[in-house]
Coordinates of C-alpha atoms in Angstrom, one line a residue:
X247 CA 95.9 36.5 -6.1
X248 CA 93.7 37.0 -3.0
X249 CA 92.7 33.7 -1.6
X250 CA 89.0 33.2 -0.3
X251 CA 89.6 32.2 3.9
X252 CA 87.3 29.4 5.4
X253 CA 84.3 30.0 7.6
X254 CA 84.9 29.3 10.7
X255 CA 81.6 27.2 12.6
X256 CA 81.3 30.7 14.7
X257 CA 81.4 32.4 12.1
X258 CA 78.6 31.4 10.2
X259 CA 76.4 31.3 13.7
X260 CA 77.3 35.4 13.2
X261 CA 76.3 35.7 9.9
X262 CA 73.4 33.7 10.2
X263 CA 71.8 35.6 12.9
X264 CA 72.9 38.6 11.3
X265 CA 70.6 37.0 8.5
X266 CA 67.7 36.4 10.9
X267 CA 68.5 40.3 12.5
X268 CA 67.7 41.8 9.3
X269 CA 64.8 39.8 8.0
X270 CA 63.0 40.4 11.0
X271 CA 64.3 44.3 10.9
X272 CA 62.4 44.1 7.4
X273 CA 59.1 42.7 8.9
X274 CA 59.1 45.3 11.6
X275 CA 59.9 48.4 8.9
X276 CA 56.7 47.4 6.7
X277 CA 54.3 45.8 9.0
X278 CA 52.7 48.6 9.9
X279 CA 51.5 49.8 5.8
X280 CA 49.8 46.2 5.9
X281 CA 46.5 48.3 5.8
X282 CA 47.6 51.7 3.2
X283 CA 45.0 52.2 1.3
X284 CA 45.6 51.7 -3.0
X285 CA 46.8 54.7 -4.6
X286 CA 46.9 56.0 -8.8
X287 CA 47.8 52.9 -10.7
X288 CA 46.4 50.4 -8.7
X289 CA 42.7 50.9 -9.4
X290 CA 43.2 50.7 -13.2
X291 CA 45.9 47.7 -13.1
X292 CA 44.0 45.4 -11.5
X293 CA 41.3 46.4 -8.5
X294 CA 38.8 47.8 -11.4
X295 CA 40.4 45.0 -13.9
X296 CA 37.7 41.9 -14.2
X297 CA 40.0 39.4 -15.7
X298 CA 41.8 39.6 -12.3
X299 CA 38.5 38.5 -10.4
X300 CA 39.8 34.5 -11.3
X301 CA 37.9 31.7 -9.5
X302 CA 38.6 28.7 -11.2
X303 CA 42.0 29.0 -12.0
X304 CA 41.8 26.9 -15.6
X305 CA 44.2 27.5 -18.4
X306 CA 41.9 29.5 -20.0
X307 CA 41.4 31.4 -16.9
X308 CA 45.3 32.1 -16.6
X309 CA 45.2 32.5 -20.3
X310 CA 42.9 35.5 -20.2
X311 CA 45.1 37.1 -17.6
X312 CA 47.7 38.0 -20.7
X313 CA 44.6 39.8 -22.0
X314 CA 44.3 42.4 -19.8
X315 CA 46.3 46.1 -20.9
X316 CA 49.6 44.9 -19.9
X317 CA 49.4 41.7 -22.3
X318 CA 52.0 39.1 -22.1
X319 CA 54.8 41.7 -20.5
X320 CA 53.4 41.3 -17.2
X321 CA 51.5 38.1 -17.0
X322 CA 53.2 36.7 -13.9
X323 CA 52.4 39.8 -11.4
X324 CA 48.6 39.8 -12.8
X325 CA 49.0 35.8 -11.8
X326 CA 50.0 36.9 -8.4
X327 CA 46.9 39.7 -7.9
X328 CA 44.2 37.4 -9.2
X329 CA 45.6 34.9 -6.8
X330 CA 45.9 37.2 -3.9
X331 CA 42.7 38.4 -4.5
X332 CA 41.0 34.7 -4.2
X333 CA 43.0 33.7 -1.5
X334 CA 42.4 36.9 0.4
X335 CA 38.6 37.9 -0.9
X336 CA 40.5 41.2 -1.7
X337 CA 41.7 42.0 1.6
X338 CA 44.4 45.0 1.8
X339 CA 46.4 42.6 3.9
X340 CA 47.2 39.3 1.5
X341 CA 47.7 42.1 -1.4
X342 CA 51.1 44.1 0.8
X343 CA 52.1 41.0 2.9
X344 CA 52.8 39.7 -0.7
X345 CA 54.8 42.6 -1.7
X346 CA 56.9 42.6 1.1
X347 CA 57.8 38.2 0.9
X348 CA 58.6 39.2 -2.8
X349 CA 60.8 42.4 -1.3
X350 CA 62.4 39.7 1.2
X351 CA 63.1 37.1 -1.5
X352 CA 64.7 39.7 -3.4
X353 CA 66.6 40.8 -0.2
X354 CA 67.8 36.9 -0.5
X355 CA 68.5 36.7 -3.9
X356 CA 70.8 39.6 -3.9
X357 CA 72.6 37.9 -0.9
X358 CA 73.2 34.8 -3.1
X359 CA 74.7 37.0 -6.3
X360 CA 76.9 39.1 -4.1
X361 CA 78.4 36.2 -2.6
X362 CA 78.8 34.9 -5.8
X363 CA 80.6 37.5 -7.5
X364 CA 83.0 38.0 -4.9
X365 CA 83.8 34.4 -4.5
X366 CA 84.7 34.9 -8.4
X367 CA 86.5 37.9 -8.1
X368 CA 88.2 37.2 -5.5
X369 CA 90.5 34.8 -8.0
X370 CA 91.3 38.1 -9.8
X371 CA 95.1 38.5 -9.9
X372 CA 94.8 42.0 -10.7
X373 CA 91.6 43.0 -7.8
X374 CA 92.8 45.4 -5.4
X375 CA 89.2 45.6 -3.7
X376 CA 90.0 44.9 0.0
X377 CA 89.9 41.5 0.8
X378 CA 86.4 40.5 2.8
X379 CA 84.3 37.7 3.4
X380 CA 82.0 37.1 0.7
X381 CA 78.7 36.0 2.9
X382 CA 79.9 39.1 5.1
X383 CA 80.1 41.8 2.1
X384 CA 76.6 40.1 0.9
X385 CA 75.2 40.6 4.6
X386 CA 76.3 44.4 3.9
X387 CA 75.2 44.8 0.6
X388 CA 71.8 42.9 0.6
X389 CA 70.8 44.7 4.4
X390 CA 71.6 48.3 3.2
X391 CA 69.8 47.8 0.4
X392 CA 67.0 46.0 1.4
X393 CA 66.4 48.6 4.3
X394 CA 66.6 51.7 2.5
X395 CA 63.7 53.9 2.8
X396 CA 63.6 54.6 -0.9
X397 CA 62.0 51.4 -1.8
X398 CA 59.1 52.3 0.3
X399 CA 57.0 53.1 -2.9
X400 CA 57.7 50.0 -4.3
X401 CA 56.9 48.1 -1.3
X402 CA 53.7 49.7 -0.1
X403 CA 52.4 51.0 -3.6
X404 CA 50.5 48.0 -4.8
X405 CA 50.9 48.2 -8.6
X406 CA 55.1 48.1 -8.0
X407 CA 54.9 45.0 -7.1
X408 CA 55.8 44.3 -11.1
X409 CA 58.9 46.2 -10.4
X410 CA 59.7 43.6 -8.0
X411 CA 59.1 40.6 -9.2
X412 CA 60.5 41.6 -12.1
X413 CA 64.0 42.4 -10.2
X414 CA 63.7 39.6 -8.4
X415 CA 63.8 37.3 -11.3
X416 CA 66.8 39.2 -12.6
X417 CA 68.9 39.0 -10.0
X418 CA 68.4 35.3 -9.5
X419 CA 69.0 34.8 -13.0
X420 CA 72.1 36.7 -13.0
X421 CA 73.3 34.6 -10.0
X422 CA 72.5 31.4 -10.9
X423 CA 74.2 32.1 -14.4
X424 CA 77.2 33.2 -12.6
X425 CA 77.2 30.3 -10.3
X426 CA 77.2 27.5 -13.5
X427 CA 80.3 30.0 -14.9
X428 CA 82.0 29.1 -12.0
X429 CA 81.6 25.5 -11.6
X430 CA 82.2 24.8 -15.2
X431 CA 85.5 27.2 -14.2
X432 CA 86.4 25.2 -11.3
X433 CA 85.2 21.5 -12.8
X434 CA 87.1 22.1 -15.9
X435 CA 83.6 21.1 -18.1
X436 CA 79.6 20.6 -17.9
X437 CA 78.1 19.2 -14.7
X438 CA 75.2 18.4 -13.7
X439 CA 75.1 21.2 -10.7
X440 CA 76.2 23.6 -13.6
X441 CA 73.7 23.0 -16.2
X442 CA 71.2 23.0 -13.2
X443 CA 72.0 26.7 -12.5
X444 CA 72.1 27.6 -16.3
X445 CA 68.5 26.0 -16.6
X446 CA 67.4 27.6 -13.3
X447 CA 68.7 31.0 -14.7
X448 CA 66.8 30.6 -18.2
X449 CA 63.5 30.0 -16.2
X450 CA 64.4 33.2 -14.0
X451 CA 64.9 35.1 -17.1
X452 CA 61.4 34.1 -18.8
X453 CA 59.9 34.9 -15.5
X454 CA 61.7 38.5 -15.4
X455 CA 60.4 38.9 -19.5
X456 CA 56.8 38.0 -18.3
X457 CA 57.1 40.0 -15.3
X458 CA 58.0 43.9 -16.9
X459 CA 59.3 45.2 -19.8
X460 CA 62.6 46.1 -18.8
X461 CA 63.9 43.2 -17.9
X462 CA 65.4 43.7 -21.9
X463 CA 68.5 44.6 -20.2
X464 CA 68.9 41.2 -18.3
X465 CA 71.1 39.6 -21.6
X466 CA 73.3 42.9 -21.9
X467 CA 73.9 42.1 -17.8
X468 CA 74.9 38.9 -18.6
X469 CA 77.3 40.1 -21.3
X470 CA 79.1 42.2 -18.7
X471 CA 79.2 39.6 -16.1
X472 CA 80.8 37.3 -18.8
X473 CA 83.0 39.9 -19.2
X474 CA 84.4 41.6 -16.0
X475 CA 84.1 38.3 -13.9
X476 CA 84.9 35.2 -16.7
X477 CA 86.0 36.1 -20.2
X478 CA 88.2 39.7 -19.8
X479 CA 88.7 39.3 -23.4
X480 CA 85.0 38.8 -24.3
X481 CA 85.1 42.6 -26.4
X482 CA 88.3 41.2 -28.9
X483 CA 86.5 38.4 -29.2
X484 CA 83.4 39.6 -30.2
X485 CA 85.2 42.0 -32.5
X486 CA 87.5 39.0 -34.3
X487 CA 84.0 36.8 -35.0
X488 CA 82.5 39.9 -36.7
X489 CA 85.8 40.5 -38.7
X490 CA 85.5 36.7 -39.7
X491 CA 81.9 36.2 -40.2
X492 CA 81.5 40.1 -42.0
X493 CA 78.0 38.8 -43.9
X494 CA 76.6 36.9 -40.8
X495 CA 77.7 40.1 -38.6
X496 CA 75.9 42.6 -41.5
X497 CA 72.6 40.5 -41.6
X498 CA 72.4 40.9 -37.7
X499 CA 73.0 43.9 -37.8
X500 CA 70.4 45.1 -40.2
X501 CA 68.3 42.7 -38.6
X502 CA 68.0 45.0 -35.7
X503 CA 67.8 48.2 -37.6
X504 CA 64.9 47.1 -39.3
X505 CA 63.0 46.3 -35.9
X506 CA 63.9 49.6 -34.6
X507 CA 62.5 50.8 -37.6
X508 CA 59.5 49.6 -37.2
X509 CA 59.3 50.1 -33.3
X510 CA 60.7 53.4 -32.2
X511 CA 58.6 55.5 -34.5
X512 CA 55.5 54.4 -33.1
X513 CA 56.8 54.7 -29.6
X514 CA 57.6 57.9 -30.3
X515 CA 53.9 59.6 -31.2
X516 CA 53.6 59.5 -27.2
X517 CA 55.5 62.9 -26.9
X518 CA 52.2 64.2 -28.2
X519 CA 51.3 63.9 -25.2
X520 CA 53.7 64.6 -22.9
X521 CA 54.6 68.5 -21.4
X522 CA 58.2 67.8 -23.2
X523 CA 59.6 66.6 -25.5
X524 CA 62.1 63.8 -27.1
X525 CA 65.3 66.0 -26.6
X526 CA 63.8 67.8 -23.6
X527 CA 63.7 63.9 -21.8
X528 CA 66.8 62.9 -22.2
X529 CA 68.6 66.2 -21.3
X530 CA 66.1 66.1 -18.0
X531 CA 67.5 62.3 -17.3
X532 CA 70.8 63.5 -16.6
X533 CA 69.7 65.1 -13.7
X534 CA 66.9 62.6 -12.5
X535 CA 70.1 59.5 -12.5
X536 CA 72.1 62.0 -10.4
X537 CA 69.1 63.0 -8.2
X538 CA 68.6 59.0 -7.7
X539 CA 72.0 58.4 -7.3
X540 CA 71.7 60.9 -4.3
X541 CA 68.2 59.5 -2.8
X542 CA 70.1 56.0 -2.5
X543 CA 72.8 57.7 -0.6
X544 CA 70.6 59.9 1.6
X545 CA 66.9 58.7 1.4
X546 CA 65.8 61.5 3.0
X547 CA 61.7 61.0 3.7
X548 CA 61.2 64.3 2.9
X549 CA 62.7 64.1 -0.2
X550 CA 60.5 60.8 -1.2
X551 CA 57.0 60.4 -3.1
X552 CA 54.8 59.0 -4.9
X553 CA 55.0 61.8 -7.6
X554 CA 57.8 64.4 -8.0
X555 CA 57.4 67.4 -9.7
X556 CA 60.5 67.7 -12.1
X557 CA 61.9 71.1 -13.6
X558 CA 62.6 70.2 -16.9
X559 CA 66.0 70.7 -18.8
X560 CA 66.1 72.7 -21.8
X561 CA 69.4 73.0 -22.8
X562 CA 72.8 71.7 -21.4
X563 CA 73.1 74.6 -19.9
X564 CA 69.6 75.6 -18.5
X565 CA 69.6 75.0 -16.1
X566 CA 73.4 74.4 -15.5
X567 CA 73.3 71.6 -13.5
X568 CA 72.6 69.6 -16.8
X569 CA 76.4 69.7 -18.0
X570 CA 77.2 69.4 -14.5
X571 CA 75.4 66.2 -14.4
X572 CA 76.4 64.8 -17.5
X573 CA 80.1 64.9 -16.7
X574 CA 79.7 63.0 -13.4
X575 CA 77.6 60.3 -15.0
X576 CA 80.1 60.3 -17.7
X577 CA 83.6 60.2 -15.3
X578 CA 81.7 57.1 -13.8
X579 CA 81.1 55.6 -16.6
X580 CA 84.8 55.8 -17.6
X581 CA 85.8 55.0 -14.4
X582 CA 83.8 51.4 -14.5
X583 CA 85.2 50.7 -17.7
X584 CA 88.9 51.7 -16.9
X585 CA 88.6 49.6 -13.7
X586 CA 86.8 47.0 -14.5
X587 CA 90.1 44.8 -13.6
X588 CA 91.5 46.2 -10.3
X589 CA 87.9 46.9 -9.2
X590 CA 85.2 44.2 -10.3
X591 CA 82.6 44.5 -7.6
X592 CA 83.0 48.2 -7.9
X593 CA 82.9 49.0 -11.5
X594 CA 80.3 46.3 -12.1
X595 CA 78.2 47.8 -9.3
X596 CA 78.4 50.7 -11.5
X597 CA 77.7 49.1 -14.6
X598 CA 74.8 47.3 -13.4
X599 CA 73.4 50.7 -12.1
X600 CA 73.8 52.4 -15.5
X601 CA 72.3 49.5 -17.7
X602 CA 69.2 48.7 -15.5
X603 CA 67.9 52.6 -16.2
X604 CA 68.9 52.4 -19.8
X605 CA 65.0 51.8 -20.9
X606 CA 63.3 54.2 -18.3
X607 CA 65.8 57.0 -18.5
X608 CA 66.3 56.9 -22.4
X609 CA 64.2 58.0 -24.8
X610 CA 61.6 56.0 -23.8
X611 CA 58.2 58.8 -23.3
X612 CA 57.6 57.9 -19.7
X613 CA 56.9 60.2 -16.9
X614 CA 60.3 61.4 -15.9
X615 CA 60.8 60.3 -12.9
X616 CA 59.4 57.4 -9.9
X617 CA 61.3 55.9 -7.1
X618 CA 60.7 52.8 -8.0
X619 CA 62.6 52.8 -11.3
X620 CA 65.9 52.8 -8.7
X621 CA 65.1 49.4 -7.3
X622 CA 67.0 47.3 -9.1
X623 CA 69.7 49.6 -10.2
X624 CA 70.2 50.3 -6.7
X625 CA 71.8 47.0 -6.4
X626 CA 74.8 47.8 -8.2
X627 CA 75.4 51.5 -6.4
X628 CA 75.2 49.9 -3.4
X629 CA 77.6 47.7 -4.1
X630 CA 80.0 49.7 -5.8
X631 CA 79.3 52.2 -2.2
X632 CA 79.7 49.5 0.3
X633 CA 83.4 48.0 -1.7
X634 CA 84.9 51.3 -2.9
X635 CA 84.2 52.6 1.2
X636 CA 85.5 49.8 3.2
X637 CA 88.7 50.0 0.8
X638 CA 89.2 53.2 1.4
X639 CA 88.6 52.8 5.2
X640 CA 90.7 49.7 5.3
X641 CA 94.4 51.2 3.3
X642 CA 93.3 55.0 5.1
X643 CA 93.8 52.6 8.6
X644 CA 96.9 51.1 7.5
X645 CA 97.9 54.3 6.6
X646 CA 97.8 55.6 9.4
X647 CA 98.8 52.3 11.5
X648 CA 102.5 52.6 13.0

């Protein structure tokens, strides 16, 4: 078992002005868009949208906020215009220095679930991940992350600001659920810290539910974490309570069918309007994933945009990169779940990636692809990049070490 190593007072002088480094690096790479003009969504969402002009901030006031065309699904961003809009009298400048604090906190909240993590997979007998400090890998993790160009959309481009807030309330909830796993771990029952962090992490996850829709894959991510990083046999599990409780298991089940049912259908009638359709979409998201796997690892600025014009996929094999593309996604899919034990940060990483585009590179009519639909998944590929590349640097050096 790989044994966490204590942080030396110098140490954490490093790592904490390698904290102030980067925050201030993130100030300096969006303080100059303070003043870009709004852009497509934004007039519609919420600069044209009269229940945002809030003066007297009353419940009914907040109240009528969930009446505007996003409803309840996005209540807490609409919170945060109307309020930058009175605080500001509208100005350009309150509406993106706001996006970019939400981008930092989220910079800060990734910090605190990567340290976690490690610190918990670190008592992995069977992790062969190379052994690093956990506040360092965050350091890595969070600053690569945070600084990389593709999030410039969501940053500068007003309306995404419900992409972030919605991410960041995910991520904090995942952390703070996997920091009460561990203390109940390591205190052997319930504390008071650990029911703290479990209550922190249900307010986090009504705040991502009120913040965008896809924050529906925040209990699925908490499934995995319970299972690569605290219950290994969660799956058997699962699979011996159905086997025992067969009519309870069969009720929940057709539960859900009948509320798909009664919800995809309807979803569905958008095709009508789309220039593809059902089957066209999903073949087509095989190669957007791989396209935003590869703006992640080069974000190229000529590559990035507000809108991308997207060949679409007919057929597996039309064009042929489809197949192509399917088998990658598909060999790291296996990979994760074949790993999962000798690699937790890394297959997770992968995981995480995968299940945060379920909804918006599904079946789901949306346009087919935005930049912004890679910020939170982004998380997890970067994680799975940054451990999977200083492993391979670290047993290449000792390779090659007399």
């Amino acid at each position: 078992m790989q044994q966490g190593t204590s942080v030396r007072p110098r140490d954490r002088k490093v790592e904490l002005s390698a904290l102030l480094i980067l925050c201030l690096m993130l100030f300096a790479a969006y303080c100059n868009t303070f003043q870009s003009p709004p852009a497509l969504d934004d007039f519609h969402s919420f600069i044209d949208e009269p229940s945002v002009r809030v003066t007297t901030w009353s419940v009914e006031d907040l109240k009528r906020l969930s009446a505007t065309v996003f409803g309840w699904g996005r209540w807490i961003p609409m919170i945060s215009f109307s309020w930058d809009i009175w605080l500001g009298n509208g100005s350009l400048f309150q509406l993106h220095l706001t996006n970019l604090l939400i981008h930092l906190s989220a910079f800060l909240s990734v910090l605190f679930l990567v340290v976690v993590l490690a610190r918990r997979a670190e008592e992995n007998p069977d992790n062969s991940e190379s052994p690093l400090n956990p506040s360092t890998l965050a350091l890595w993790v969070a600053g690569l992350w945070a600084l990389n160009p593709v999030h410039t959309s969501t940053i500068t481009y007003l309306v995404q600001r419900m992409a972030a807030m919605m991410s960041l309330f995910f991520i904090l909830s995942v952390a703070f659920y996997a920091s009460g796993r561990s203390l109940v771990l390591k205190r052997g029952s319930y504390t008071s810290k650990s029911i703290l962090c479990f209550a922190l992490s249900f307010l986090c996850m009504l705040l991502a539910f009120l913040s965008k829709e896809n924050s529906i894959m925040l209990p699925p991510t908490l499934a995995c974490v319970e299972l690569w990083f605290f219950r290994p046999h969660l799956i058997a599990e699962m699979w011996a309570f159905i086997r025992r409780r067969r009519i309870l298991s069969l009720v929940g089940l057709m539960i859900v069918l009948v509320i798909l049912y009664y919800k995809v259908p309807p979803l569905l009638t958008a095709y009508t309007y789309r220039h593809f359709t059902l089957s066209e979409r999903l073949l087509t998201e095989l190669r957007v994933v791989v396209w935003y796997i590869s703006v992640v690892l080069w974000p190229d600025p000529g590559r990035l945009s507000l809108e991308h014009d997207f060949p679409i996929s007919t057929s597996l094999i039309h064009p042929p990169s489809t197949l192509a593309c399917l088998a990658l996604l598909l060999a790291m899919i296996f990979w994760a779940l074949r790993e999962r034990r000798r690699f937790p940060l890394a297959s997770f990483g992968i995981v995480w990636f995968f299940l945060n585009l379920a909804v918006e590179s599904s079946f789901v009519p949306l346009e087919l692809v935005f930049e912004h639909r890679v910020y939170l998944p982004s998380v997890g590929l970067v994680l799975s990049v940054v451990v999977l590349l200083r492993a391979a640097l670290r047993r290449a050096f000792l390779q090659t070490s007399p």
